[in-house]
PDB file of C-alpha atoms in Angstrom:
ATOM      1  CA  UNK A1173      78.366 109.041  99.679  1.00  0.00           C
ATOM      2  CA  UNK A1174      75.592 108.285 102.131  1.00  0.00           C
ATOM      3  CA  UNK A1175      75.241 105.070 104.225  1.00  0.00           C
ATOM      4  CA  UNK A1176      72.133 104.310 102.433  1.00  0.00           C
ATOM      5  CA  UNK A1177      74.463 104.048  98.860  1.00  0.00           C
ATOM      6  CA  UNK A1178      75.785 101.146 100.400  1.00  0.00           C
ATOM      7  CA  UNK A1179      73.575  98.285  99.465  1.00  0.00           C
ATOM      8  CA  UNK A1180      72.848  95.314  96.823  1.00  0.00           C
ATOM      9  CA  UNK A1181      75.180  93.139  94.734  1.00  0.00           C
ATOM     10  CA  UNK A1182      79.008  95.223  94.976  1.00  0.00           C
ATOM     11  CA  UNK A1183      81.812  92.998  93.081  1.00  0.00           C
ATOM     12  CA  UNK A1184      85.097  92.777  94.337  1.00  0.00           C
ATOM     13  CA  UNK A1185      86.189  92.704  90.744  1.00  0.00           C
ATOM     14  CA  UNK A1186      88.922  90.816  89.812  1.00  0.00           C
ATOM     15  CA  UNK A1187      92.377  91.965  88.121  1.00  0.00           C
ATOM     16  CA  UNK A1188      92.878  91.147  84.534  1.00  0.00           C
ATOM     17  CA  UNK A1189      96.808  90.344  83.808  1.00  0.00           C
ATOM     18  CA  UNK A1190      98.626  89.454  80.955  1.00  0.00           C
ATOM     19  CA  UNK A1191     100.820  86.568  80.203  1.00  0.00           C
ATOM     20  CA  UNK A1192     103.511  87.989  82.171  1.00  0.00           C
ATOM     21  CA  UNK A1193     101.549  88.857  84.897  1.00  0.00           C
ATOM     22  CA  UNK A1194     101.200  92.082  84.598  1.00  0.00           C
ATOM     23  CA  UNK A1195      98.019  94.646  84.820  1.00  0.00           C
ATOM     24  CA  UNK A1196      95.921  94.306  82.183  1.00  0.00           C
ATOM     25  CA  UNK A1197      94.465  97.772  82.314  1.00  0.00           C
ATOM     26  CA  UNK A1198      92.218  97.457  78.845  1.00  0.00           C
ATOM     27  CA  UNK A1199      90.612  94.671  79.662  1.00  0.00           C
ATOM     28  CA  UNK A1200      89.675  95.996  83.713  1.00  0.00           C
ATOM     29  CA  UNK A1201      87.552  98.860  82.075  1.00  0.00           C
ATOM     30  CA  UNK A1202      86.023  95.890  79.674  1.00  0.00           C
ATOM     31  CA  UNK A1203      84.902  94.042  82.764  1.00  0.00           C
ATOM     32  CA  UNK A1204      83.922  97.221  84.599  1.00  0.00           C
ATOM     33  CA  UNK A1205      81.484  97.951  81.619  1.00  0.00           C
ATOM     34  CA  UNK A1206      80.260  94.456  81.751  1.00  0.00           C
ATOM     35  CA  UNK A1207      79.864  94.407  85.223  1.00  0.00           C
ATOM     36  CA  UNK A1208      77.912  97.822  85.202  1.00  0.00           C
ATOM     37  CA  UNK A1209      75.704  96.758  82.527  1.00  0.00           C
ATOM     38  CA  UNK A1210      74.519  94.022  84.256  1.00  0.00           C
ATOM     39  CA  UNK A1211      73.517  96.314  86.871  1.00  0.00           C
ATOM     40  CA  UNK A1212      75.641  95.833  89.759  1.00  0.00           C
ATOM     41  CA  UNK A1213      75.157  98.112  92.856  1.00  0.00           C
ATOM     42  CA  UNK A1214      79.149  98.600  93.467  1.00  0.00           C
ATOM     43  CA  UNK A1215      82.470  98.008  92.118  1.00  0.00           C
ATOM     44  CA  UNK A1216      84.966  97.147  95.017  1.00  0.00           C
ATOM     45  CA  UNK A1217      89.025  96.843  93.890  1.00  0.00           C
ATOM     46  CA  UNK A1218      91.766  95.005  95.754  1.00  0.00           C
ATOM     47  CA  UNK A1219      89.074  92.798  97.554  1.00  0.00           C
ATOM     48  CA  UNK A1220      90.531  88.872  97.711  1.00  0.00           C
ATOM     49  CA  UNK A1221      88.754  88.408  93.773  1.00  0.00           C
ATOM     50  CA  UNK A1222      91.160  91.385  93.267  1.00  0.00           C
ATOM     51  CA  UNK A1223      93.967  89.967  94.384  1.00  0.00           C
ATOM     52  CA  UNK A1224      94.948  92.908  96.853  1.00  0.00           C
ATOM     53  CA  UNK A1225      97.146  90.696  98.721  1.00  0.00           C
ATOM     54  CA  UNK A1226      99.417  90.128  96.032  1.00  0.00           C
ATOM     55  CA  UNK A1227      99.592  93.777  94.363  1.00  0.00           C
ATOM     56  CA  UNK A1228     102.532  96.331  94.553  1.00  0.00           C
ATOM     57  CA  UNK A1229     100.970  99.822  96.055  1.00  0.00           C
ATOM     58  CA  UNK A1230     102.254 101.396  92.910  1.00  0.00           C
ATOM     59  CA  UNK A1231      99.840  98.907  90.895  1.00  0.00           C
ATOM     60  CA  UNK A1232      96.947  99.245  93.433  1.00  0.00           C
ATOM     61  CA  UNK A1233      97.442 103.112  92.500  1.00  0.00           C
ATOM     62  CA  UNK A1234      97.546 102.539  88.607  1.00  0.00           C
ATOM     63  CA  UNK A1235      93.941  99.823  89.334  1.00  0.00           C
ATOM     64  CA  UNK A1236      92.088 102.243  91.005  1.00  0.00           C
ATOM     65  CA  UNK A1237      92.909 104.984  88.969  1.00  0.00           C
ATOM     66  CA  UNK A1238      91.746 103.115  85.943  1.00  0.00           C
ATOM     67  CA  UNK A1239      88.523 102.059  87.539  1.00  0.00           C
ATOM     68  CA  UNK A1240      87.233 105.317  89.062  1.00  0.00           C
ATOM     69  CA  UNK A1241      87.562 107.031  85.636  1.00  0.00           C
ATOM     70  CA  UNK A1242      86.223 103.895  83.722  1.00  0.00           C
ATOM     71  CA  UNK A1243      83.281 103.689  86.259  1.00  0.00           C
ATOM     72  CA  UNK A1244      82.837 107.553  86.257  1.00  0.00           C
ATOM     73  CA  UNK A1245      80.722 107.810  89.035  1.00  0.00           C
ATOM     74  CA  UNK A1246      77.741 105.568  87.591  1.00  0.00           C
ATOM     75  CA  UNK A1247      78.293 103.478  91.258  1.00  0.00           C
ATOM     76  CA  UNK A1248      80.345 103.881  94.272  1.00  0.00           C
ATOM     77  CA  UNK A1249      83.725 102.551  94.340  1.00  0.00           C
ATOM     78  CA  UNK A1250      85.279 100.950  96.891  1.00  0.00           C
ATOM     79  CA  UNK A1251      88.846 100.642  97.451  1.00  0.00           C
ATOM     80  CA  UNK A1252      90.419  97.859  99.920  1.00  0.00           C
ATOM     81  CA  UNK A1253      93.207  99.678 101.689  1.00  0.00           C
ATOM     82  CA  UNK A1254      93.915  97.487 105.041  1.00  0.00           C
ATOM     83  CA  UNK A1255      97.097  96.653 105.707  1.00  0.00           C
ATOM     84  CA  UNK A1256      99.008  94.958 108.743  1.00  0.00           C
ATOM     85  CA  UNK A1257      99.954  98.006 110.321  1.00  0.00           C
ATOM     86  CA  UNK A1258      98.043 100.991 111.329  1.00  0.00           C
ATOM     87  CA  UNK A1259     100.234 103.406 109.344  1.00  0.00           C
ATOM     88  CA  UNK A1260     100.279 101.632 106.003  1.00  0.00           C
ATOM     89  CA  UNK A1261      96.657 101.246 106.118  1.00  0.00           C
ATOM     90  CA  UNK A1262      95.988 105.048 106.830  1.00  0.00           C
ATOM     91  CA  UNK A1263      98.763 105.919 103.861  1.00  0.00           C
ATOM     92  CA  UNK A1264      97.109 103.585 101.493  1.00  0.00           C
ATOM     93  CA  UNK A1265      93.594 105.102 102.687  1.00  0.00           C
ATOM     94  CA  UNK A1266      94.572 108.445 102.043  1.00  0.00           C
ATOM     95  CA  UNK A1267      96.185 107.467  98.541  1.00  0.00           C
ATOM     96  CA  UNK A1268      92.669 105.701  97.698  1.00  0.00           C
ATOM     97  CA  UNK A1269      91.049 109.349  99.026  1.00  0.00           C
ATOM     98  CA  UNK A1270      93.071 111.106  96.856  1.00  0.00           C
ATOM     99  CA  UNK A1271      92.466 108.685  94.008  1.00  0.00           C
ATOM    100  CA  UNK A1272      88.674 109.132  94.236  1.00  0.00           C
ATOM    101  CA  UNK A1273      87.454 106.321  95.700  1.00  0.00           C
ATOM    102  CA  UNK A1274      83.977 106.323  97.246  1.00  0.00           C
ATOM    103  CA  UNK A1275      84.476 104.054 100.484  1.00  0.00           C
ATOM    104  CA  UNK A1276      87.401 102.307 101.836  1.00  0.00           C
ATOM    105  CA  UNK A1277      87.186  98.012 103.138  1.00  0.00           C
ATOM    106  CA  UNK A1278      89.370  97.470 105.647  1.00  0.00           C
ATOM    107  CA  UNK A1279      90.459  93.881 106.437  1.00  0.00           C
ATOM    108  CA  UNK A1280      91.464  93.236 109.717  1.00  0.00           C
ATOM    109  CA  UNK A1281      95.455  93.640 109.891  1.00  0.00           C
ATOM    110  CA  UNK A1282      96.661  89.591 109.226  1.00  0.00           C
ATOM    111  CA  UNK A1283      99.680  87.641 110.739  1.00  0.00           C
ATOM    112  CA  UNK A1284     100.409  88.692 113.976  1.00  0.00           C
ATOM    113  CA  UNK A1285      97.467  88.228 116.598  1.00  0.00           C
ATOM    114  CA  UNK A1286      95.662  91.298 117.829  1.00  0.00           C
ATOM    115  CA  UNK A1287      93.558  91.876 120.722  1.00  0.00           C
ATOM    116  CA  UNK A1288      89.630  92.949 120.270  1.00  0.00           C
ATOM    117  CA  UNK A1289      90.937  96.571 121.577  1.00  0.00           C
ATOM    118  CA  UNK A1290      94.053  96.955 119.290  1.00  0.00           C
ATOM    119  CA  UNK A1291      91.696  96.534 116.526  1.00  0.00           C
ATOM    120  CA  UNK A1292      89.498  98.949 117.616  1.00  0.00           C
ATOM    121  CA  UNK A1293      92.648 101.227 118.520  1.00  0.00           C
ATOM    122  CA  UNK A1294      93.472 100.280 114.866  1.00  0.00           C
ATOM    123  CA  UNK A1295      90.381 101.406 112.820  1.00  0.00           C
ATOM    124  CA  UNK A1296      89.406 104.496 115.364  1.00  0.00           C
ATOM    125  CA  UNK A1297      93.049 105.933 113.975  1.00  0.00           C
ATOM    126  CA  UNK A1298      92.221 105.054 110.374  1.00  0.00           C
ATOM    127  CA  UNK A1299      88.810 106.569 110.675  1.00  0.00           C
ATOM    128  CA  UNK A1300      90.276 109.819 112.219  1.00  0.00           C
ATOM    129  CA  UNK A1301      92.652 109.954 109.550  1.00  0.00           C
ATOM    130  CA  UNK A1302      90.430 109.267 106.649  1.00  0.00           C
ATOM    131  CA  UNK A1303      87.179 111.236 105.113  1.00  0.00           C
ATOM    132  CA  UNK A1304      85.741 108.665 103.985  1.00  0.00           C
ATOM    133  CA  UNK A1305      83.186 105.597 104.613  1.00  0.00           C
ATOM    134  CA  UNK A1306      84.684 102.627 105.910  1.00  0.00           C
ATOM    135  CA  UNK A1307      83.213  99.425 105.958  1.00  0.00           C
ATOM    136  CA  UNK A1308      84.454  96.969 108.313  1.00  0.00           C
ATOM    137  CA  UNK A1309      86.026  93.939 106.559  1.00  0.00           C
ATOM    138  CA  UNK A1310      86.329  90.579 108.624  1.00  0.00           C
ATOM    139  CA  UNK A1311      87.871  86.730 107.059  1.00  0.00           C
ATOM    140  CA  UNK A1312      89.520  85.370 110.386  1.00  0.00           C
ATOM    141  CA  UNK A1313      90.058  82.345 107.782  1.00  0.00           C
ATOM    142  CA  UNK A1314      92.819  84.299 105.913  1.00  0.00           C
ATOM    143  CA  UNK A1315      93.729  87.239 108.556  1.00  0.00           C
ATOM    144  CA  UNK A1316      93.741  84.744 111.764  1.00  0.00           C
ATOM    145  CA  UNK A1317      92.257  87.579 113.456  1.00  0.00           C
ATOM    146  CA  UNK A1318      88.325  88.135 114.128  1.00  0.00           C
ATOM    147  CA  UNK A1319      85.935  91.219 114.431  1.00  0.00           C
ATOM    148  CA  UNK A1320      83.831  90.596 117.454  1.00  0.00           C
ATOM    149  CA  UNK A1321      79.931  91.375 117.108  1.00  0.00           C
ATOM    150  CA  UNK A1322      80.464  93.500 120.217  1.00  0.00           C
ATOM    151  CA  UNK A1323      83.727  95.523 118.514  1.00  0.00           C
ATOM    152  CA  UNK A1324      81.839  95.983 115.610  1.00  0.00           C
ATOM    153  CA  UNK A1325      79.569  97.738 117.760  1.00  0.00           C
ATOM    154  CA  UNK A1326      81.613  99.651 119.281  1.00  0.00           C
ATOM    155  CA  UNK A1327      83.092 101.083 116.359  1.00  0.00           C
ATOM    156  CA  UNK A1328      79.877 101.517 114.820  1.00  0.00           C
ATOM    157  CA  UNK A1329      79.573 104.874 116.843  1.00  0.00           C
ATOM    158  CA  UNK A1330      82.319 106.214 114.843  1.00  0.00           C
ATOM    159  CA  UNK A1331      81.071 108.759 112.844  1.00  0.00           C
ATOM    160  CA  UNK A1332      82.755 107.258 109.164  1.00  0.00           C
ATOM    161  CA  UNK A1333      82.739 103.793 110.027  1.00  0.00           C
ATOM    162  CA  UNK A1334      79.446 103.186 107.936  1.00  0.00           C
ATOM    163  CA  UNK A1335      79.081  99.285 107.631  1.00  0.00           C
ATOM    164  CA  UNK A1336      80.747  95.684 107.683  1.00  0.00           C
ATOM    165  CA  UNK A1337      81.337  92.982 105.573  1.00  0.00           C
ATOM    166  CA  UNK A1338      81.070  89.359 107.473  1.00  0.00           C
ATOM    167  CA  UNK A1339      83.091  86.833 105.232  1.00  0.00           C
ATOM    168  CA  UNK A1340      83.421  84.621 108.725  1.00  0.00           C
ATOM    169  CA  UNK A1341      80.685  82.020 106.868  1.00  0.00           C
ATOM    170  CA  UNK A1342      79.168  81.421 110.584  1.00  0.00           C
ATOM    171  CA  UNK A1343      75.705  83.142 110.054  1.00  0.00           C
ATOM    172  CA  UNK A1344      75.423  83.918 113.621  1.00  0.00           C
ATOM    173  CA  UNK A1345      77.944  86.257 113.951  1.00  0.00           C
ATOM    174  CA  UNK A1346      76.448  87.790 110.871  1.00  0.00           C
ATOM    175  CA  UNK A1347      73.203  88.375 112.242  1.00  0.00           C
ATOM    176  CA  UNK A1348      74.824  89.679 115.526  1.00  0.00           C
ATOM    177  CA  UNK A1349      76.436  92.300 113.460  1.00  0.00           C
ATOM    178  CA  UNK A1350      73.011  93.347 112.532  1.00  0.00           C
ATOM    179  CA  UNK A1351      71.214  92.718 115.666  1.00  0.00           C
ATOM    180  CA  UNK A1352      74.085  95.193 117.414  1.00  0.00           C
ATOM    181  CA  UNK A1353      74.664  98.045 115.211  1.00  0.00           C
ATOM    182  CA  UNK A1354      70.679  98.420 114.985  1.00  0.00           C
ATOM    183  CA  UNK A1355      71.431 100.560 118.363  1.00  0.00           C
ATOM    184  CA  UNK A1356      74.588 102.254 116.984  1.00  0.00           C
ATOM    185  CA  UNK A1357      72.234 105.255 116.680  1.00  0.00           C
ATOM    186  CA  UNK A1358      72.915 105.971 112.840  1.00  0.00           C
ATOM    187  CA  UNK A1359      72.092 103.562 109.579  1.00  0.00           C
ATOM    188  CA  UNK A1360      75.077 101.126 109.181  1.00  0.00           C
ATOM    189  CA  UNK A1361      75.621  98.475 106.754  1.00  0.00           C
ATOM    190  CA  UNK A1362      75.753  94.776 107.166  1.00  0.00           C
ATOM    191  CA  UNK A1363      76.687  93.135 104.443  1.00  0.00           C
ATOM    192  CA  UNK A1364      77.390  89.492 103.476  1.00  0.00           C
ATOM    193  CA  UNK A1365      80.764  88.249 102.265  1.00  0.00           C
ATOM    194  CA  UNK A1366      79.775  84.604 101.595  1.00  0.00           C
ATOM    195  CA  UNK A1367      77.677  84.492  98.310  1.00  0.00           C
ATOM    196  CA  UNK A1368      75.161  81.766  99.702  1.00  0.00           C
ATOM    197  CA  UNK A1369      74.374  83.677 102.354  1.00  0.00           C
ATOM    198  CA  UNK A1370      73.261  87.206 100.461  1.00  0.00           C
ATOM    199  CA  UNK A1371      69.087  86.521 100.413  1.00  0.00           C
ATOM    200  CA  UNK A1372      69.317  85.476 104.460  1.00  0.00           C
ATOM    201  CA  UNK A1373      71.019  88.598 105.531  1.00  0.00           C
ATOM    202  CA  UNK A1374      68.920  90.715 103.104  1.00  0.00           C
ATOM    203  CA  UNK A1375      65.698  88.293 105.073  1.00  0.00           C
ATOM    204  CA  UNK A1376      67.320  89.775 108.158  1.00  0.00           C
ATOM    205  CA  UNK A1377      67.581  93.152 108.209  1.00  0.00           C
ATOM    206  CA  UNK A1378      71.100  93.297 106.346  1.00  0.00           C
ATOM    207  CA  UNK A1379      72.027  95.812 103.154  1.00  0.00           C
ATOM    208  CA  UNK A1380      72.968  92.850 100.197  1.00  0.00           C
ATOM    209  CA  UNK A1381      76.592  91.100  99.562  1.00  0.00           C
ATOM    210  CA  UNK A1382      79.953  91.981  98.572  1.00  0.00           C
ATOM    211  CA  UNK A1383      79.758  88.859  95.645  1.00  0.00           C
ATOM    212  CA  UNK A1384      82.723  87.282  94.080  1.00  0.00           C
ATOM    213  CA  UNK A1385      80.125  84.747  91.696  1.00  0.00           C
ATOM    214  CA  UNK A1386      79.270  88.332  90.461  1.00  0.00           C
ATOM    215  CA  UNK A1387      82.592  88.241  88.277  1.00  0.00           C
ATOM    216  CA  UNK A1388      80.937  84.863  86.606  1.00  0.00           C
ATOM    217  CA  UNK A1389      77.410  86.005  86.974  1.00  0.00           C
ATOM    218  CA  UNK A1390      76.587  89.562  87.420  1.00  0.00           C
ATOM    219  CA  UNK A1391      72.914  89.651  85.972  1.00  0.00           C
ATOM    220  CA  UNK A1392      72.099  86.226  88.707  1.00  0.00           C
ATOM    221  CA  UNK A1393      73.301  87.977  91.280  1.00  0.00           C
ATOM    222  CA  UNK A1394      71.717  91.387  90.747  1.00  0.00           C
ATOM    223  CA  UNK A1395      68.537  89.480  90.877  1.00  0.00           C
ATOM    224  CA  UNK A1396      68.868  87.978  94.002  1.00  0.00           C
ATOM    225  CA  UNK A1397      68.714  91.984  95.203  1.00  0.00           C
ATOM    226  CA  UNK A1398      66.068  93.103  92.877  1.00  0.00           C
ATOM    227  CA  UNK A1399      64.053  90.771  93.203  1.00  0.00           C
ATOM    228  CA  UNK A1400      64.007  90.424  96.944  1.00  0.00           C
ATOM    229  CA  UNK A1401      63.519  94.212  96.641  1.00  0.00           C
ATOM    230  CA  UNK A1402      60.356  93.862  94.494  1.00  0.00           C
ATOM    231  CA  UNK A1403      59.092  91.240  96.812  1.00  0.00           C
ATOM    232  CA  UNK A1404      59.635  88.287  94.732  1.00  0.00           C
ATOM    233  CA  UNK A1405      61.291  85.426  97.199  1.00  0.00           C
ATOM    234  CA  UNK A1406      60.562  83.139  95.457  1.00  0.00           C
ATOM    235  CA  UNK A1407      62.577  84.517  92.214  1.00  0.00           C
ATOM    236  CA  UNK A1408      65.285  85.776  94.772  1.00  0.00           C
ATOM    237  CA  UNK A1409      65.104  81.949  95.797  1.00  0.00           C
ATOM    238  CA  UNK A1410      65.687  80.377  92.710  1.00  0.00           C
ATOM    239  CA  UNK A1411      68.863  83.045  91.490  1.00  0.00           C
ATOM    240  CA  UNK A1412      70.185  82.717  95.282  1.00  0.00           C
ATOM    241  CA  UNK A1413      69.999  78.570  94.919  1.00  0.00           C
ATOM    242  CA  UNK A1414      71.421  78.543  91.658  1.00  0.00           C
ATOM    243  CA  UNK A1415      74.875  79.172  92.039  1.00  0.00           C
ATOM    244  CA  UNK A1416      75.189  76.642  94.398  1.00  0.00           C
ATOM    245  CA  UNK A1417      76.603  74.233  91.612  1.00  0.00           C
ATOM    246  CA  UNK A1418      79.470  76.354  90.987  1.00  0.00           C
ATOM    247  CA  UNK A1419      80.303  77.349  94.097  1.00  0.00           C
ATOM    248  CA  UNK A1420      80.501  73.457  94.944  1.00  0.00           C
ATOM    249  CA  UNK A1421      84.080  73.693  92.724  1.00  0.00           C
ATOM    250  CA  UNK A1422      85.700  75.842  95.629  1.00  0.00           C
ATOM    251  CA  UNK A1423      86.219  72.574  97.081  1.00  0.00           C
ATOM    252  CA  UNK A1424      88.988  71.943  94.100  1.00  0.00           C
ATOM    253  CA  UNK A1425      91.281  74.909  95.091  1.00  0.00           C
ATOM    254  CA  UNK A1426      91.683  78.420  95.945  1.00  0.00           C
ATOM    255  CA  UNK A1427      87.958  79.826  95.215  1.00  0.00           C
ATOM    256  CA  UNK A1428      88.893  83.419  93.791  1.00  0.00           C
ATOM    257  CA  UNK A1429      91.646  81.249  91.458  1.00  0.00           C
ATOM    258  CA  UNK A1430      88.144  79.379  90.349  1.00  0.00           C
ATOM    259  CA  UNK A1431      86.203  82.681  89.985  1.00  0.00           C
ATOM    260  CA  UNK A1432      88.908  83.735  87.537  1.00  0.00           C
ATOM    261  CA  UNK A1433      89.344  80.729  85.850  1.00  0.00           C
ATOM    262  CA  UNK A1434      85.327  80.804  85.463  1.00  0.00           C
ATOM    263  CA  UNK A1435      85.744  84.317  83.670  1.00  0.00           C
ATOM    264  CA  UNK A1436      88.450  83.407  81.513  1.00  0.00           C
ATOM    265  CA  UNK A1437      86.589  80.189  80.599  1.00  0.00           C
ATOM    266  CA  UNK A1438      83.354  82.051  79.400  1.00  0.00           C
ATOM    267  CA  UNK A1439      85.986  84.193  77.248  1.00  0.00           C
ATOM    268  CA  UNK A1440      86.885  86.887  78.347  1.00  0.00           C
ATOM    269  CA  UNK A1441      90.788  87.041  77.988  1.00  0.00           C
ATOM    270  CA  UNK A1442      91.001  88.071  82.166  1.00  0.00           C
ATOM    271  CA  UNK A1443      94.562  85.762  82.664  1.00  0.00           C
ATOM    272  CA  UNK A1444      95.370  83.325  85.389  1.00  0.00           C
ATOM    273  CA  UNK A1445      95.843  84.920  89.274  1.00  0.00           C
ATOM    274  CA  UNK A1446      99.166  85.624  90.115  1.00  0.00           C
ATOM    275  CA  UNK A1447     101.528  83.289  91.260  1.00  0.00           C
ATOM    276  CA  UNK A1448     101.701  80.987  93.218  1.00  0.00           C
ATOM    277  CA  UNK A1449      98.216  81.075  93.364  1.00  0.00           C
ATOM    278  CA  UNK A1450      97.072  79.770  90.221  1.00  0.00           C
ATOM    279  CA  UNK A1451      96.966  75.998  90.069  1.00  0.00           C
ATOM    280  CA  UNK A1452      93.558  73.771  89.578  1.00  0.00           C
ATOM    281  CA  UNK A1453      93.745  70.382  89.134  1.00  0.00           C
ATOM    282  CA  UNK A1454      92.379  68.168  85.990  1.00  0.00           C
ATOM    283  CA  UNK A1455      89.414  67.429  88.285  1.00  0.00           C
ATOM    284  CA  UNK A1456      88.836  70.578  89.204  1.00  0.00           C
ATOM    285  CA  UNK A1457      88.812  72.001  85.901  1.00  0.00           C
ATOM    286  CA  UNK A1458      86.420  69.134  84.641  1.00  0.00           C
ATOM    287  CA  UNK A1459      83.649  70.247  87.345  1.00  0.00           C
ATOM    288  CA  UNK A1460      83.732  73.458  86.814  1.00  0.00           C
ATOM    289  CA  UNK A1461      83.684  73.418  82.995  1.00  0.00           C
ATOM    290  CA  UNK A1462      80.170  71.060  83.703  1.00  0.00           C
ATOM    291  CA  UNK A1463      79.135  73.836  86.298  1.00  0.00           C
ATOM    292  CA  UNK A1464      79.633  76.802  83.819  1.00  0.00           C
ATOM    293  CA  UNK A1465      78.021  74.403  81.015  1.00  0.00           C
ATOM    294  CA  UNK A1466      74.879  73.575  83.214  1.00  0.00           C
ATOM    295  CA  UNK A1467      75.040  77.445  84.033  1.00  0.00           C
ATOM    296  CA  UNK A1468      74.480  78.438  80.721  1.00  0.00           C
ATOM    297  CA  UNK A1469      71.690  75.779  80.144  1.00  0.00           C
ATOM    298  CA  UNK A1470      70.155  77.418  82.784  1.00  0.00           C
ATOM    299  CA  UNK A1471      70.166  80.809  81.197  1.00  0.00           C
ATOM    300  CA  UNK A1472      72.532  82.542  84.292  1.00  0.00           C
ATOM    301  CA  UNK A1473      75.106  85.199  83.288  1.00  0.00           C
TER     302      UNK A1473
END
């Protein structure tokens, strides 16, 4: 897989489960097929849409299994594998090598507080253990620990570390991710992680968004890439702009419990998230019932 691969609309596709919460392996390679027929550019497991925080490793190993022979090489896949230490995330890297998976995301290790130079201690030994792309993964909001634009530089010069996702939601340290690694001396990757952001970092120089509206609306999201790609702004305007009503609902809870609630609600039979992270309230349920039913008006999916 070449650096250049990495690019466009790549959904960190959710988990189905059953009742009991358990995988629900059938309908994953339904979703993948929807997904790829919509023309996504990526499929990305155990992102937080997956619910990767919340999996056993003996699941995580069933998951991608499933998905790289449903997706049968049609587009990369990407496998989260960062842990909090350095030595589960380099076992869980190599299982997701040996699995098949394209490129490894690695979050930033979460809890405990790390210095700018353990983390880069931290991904130079998972890059030197792994043969494969990594993409940088940073969301200080849920790991309490940040990728500096200047780290992300500096790591950049490693030979497999290929890219970064920015799910920070401050578009400056996005753009310094971009502005930086432009000097890294090889292409790298910058992608966005916040889904109202995607047509500004594509604007400024960056390689498209890892998307969790993609789940609800694959073929809006695909357009915001193709189109921007054809030269249309103005269409990759209108489908960037237009999920804004929807993503106002991630004020009513956990947004990837919404995302999934938003999948199950057009009908496909995805399940709840696991949990105890499941729970919308009566309000939040109304709004985004309107959203999808204004969606649909609209003509997204």
């Amino acid at each position: 897989m070449t650096t250049q691969e990495i690019k466009g609309i790549i959904v960190p596709i959710l988990t189905p489960m059953n009742e009991d919460e358990t995988v629900n392996h059938e309908e994953l390679v339904r979703q993948i097929e929807r997904l790829i027929g919509a023309g996504v550019h990526g499929i990305f497991v155990f992102g937080t849409n997956g619910e990767g925080y919340i999996l056993s490793e003996e699941e995580k190993a069933a998951v991608l299994k499933t998905t790289v022979e449903a997706v049968h090489g049609r587009v990369p896949v990407y496998a989260g594998t960062g842990c909090i230490s350095t030595r589960d995330t380099i076992r869980q890297s190599l299982k997701a090598w040996e699995l098949g998976a394209d490129a490894l995301s690695i979050i930033t290790p979460s809890f405990a507080a790390a210095s700018q130079d353990e983390l880069v201690r931290h991904y130079e030994a998972v890059a030197k253990a792994v043969d494969l792309p990594i993409i940088l993964y940073n969301i200080p909001a849920r790991t309490g620990n940040a990728l500096a634009p200047a780290t992300v530089q500096k790591l950049a010069g490693v030979a497999n570390i290929v890219g970064a996702k920015d799910s920070s939601g401050n578009f400056d340290n996005l753009l310094q991710y971009i502005e930086k690694t432009r000097r890294c001396g090889k292409p790298f990757a910058v992608l966005s992680g916040n889904d109202s952001l995607i047509l500004w970092t594509l604007l400024a120089g960056g390689a498209g968004g890892i998307a969790g509206c993609a789940n609800v609306f694959p073929r809006t999201m695909v357009r915001i890439y193709e189109a921007f790609q054809a030269g249309d702004l103005a269409e990759a305007r209108r489908a960037q702009d237009s999920i804004r009503p929807f993503r106002d609902c991630f004020k009513f809870g956990n947004p990837n419990t919404i995302v999934k609630m938003a999948v199950q609600e057009l009908g496909w039979p995805v399940g709840r998230c696991r949990a105890p992270f499941n729970g919308l309230s009566e309000a939040g349920v109304s709004a985004l019932r309107a959203a999808l039913a204004a969606a649909r008006e609209a003509g997204m999916d």
